[in-house]
XYZ file of N, CA, C and O in Angstrom:
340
model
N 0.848 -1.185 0.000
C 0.000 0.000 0.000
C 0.885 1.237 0.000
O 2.089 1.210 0.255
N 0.146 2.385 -0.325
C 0.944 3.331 -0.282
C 1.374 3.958 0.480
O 0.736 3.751 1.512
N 2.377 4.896 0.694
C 2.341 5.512 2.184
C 2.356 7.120 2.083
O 2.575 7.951 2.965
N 2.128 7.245 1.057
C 1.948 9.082 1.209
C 0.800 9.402 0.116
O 0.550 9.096 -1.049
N 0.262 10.163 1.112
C -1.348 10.805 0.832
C -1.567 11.658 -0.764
O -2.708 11.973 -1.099
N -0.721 11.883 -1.404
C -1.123 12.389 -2.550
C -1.444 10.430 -3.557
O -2.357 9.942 -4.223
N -0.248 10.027 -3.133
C -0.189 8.729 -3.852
C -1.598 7.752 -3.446
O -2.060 6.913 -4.219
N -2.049 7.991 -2.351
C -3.064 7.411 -2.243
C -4.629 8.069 -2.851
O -5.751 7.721 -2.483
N -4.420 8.683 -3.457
C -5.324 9.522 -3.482
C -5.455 9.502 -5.499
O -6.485 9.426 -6.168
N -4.161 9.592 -5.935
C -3.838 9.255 -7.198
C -4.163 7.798 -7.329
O -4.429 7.379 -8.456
N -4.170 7.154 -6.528
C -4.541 5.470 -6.605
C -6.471 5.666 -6.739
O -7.159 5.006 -7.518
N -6.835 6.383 -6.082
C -8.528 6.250 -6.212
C -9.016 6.832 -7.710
O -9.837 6.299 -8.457
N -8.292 8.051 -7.930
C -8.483 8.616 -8.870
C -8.392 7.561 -9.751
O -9.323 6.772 -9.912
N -7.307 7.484 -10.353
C -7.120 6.354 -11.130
C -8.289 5.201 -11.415
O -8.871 5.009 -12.482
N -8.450 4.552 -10.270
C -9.532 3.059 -10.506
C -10.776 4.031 -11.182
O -11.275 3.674 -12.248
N -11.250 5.295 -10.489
C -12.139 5.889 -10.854
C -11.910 5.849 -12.588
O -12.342 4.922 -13.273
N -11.421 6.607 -12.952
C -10.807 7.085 -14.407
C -11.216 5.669 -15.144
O -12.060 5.531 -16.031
N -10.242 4.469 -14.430
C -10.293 3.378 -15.329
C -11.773 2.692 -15.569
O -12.082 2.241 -16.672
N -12.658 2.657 -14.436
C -13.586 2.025 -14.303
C -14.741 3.354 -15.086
O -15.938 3.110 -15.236
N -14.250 4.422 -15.419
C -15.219 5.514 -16.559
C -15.230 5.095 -18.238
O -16.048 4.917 -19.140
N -13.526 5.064 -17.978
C -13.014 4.533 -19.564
C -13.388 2.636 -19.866
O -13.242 2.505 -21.081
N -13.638 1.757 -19.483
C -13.779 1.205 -19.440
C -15.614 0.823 -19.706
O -16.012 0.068 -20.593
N -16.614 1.625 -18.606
C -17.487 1.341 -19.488
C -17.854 2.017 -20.869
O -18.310 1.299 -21.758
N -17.703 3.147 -21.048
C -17.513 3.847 -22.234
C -16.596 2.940 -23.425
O -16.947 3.027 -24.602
N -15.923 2.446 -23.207
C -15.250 1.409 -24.044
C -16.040 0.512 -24.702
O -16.216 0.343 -25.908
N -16.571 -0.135 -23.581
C -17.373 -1.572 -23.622
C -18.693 -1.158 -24.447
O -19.137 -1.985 -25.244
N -19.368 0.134 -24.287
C -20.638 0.691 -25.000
C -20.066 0.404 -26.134
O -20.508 -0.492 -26.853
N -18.968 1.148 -26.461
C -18.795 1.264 -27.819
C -18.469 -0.069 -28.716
O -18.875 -0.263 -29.862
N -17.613 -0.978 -27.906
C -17.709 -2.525 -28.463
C -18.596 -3.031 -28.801
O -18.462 -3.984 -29.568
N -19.936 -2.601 -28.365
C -21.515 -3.150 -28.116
C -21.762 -2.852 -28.791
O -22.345 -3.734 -29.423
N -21.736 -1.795 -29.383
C -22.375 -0.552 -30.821
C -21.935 -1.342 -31.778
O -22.708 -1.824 -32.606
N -20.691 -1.560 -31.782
C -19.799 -1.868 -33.389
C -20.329 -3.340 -33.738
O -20.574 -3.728 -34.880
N -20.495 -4.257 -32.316
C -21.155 -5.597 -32.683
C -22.498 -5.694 -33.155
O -22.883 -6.474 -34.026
N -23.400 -4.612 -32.352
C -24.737 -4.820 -33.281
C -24.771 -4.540 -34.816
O -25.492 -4.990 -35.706
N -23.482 -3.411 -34.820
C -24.011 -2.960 -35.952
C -22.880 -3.996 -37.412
O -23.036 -4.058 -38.631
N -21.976 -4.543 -36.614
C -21.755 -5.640 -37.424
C -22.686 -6.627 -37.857
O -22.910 -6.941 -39.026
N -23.298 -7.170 -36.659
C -24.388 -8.008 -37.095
C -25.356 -7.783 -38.208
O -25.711 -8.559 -39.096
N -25.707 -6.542 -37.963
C -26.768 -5.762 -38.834
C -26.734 -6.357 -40.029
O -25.617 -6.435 -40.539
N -27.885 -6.921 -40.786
C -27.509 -7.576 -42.220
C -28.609 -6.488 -43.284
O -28.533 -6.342 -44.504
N -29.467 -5.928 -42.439
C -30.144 -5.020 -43.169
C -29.728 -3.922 -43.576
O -29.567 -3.190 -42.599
N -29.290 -3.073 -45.158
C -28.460 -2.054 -45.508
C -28.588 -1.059 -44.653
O -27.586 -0.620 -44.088
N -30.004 -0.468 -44.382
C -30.874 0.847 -44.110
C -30.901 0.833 -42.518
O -31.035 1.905 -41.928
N -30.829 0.156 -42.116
C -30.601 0.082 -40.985
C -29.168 0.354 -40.254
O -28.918 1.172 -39.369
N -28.198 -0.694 -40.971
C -26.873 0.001 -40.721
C -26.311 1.356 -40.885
O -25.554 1.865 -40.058
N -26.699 1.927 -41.976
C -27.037 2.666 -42.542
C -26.973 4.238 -41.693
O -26.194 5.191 -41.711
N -28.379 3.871 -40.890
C -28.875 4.612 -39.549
C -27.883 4.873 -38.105
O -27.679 5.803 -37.325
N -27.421 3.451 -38.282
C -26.407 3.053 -37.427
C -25.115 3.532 -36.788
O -24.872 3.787 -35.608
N -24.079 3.607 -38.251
C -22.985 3.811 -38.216
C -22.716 5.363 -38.150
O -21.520 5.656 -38.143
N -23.482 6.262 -38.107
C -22.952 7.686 -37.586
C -22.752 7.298 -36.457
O -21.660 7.084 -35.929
N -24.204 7.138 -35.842
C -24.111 6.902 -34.573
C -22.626 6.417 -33.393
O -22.241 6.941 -32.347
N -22.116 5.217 -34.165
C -20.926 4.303 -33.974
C -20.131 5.218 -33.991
O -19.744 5.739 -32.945
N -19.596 5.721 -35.550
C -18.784 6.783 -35.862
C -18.104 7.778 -34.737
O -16.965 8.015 -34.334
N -19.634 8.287 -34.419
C -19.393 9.315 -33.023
C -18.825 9.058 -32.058
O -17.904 9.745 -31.616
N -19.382 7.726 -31.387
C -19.074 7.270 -30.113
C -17.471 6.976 -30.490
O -16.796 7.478 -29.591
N -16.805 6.483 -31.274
C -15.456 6.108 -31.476
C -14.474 7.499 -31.580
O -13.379 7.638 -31.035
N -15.235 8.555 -32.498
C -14.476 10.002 -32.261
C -14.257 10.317 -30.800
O -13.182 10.718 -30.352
N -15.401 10.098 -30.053
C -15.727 10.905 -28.531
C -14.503 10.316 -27.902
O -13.681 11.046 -27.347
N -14.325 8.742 -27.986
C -13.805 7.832 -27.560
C -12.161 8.679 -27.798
O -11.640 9.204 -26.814
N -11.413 8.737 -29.262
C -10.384 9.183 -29.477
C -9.922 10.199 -29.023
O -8.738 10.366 -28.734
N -11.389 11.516 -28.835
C -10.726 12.582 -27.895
C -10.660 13.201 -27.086
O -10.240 14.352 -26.970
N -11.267 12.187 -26.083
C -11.254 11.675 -24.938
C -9.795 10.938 -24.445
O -9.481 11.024 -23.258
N -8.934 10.226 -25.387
C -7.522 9.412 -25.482
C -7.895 8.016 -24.574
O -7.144 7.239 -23.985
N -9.338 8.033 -24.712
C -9.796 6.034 -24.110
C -9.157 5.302 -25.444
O -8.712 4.235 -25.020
N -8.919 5.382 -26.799
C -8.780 4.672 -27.466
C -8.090 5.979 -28.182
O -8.318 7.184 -28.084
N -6.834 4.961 -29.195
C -5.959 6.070 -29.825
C -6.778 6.594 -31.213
O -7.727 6.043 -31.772
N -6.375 7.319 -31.421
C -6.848 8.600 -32.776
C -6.692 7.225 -34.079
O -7.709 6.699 -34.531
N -5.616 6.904 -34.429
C -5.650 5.946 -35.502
C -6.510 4.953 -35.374
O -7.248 4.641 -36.308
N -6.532 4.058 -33.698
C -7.351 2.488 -34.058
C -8.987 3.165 -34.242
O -9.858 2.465 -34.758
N -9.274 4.480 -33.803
C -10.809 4.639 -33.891
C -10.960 4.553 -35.535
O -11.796 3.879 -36.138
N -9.780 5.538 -36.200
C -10.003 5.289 -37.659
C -9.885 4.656 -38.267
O -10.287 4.824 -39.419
N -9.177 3.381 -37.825
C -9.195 1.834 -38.875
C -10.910 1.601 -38.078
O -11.953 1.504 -38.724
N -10.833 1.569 -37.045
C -12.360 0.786 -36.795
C -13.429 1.658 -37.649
O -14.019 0.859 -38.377
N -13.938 3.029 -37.864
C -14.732 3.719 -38.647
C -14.434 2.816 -39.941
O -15.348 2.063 -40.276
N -13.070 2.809 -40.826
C -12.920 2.215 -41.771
C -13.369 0.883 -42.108
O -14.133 0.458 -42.975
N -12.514 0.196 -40.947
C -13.714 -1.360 -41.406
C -15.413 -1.315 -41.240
O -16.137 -2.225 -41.643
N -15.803 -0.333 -40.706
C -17.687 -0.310 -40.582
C -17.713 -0.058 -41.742
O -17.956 -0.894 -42.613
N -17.496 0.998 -41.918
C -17.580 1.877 -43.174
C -17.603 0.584 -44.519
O -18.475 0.508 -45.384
N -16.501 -0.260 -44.389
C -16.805 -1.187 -45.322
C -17.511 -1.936 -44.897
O -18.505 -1.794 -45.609
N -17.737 -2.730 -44.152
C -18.757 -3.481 -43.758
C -20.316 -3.012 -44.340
O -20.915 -3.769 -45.103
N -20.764 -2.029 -44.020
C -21.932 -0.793 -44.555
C -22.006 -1.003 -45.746
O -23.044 -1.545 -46.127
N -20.917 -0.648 -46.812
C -21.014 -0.590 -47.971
C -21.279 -2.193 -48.799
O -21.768 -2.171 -49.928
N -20.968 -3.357 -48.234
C -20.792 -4.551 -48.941
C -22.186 -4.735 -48.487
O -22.830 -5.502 -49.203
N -22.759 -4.275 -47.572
C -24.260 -4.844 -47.728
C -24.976 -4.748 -48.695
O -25.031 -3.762 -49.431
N -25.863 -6.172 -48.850
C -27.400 -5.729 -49.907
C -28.307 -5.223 -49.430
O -28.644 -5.401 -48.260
N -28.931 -4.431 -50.304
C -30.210 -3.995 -49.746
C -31.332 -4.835 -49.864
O -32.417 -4.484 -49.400
């Protein structure tokens, strides 16, 4: 354990922080899976701003880095497009 009071205090903060970024994370994992699933065009469609956003918020915020949000937009983005309508 720690023994001086700023350090302990940076220890709460912290779990706090992690346990914020973390569900905010997990939403957004949730988003990208439904909307993977999604087999209907128009619907995804509807979808993927939505996604889009949450992954920007995510990047600048620094829960997730600036590039992996934009390969992940990128693979939806294709995913979206190979659908039939």
């Amino acid at each position: 354990m720690a023994n001086h009071k700023s350090s302990i205090k940076r220890i709460r903060q912290t779990n706090a922080k992690r346990l914020h970024n973390r569900y905010y994370a997990k939403t957004a994992r949730n988003a990208m899976k439904v909307l993977r699933a999604t087999e209907d065009k128009n619907e995804a469609q509807v979808l993927f701003p939505k996604v889009c956003s949450m992954l920007d918020k995510l990047a600048k915020k620094h829960i997730i880095h600036k590039n992996k949000a934009g390969n992940l937009k990128s693979k939806l983005a294709k995913h979206v497009n190979t659908l039939a309508q």
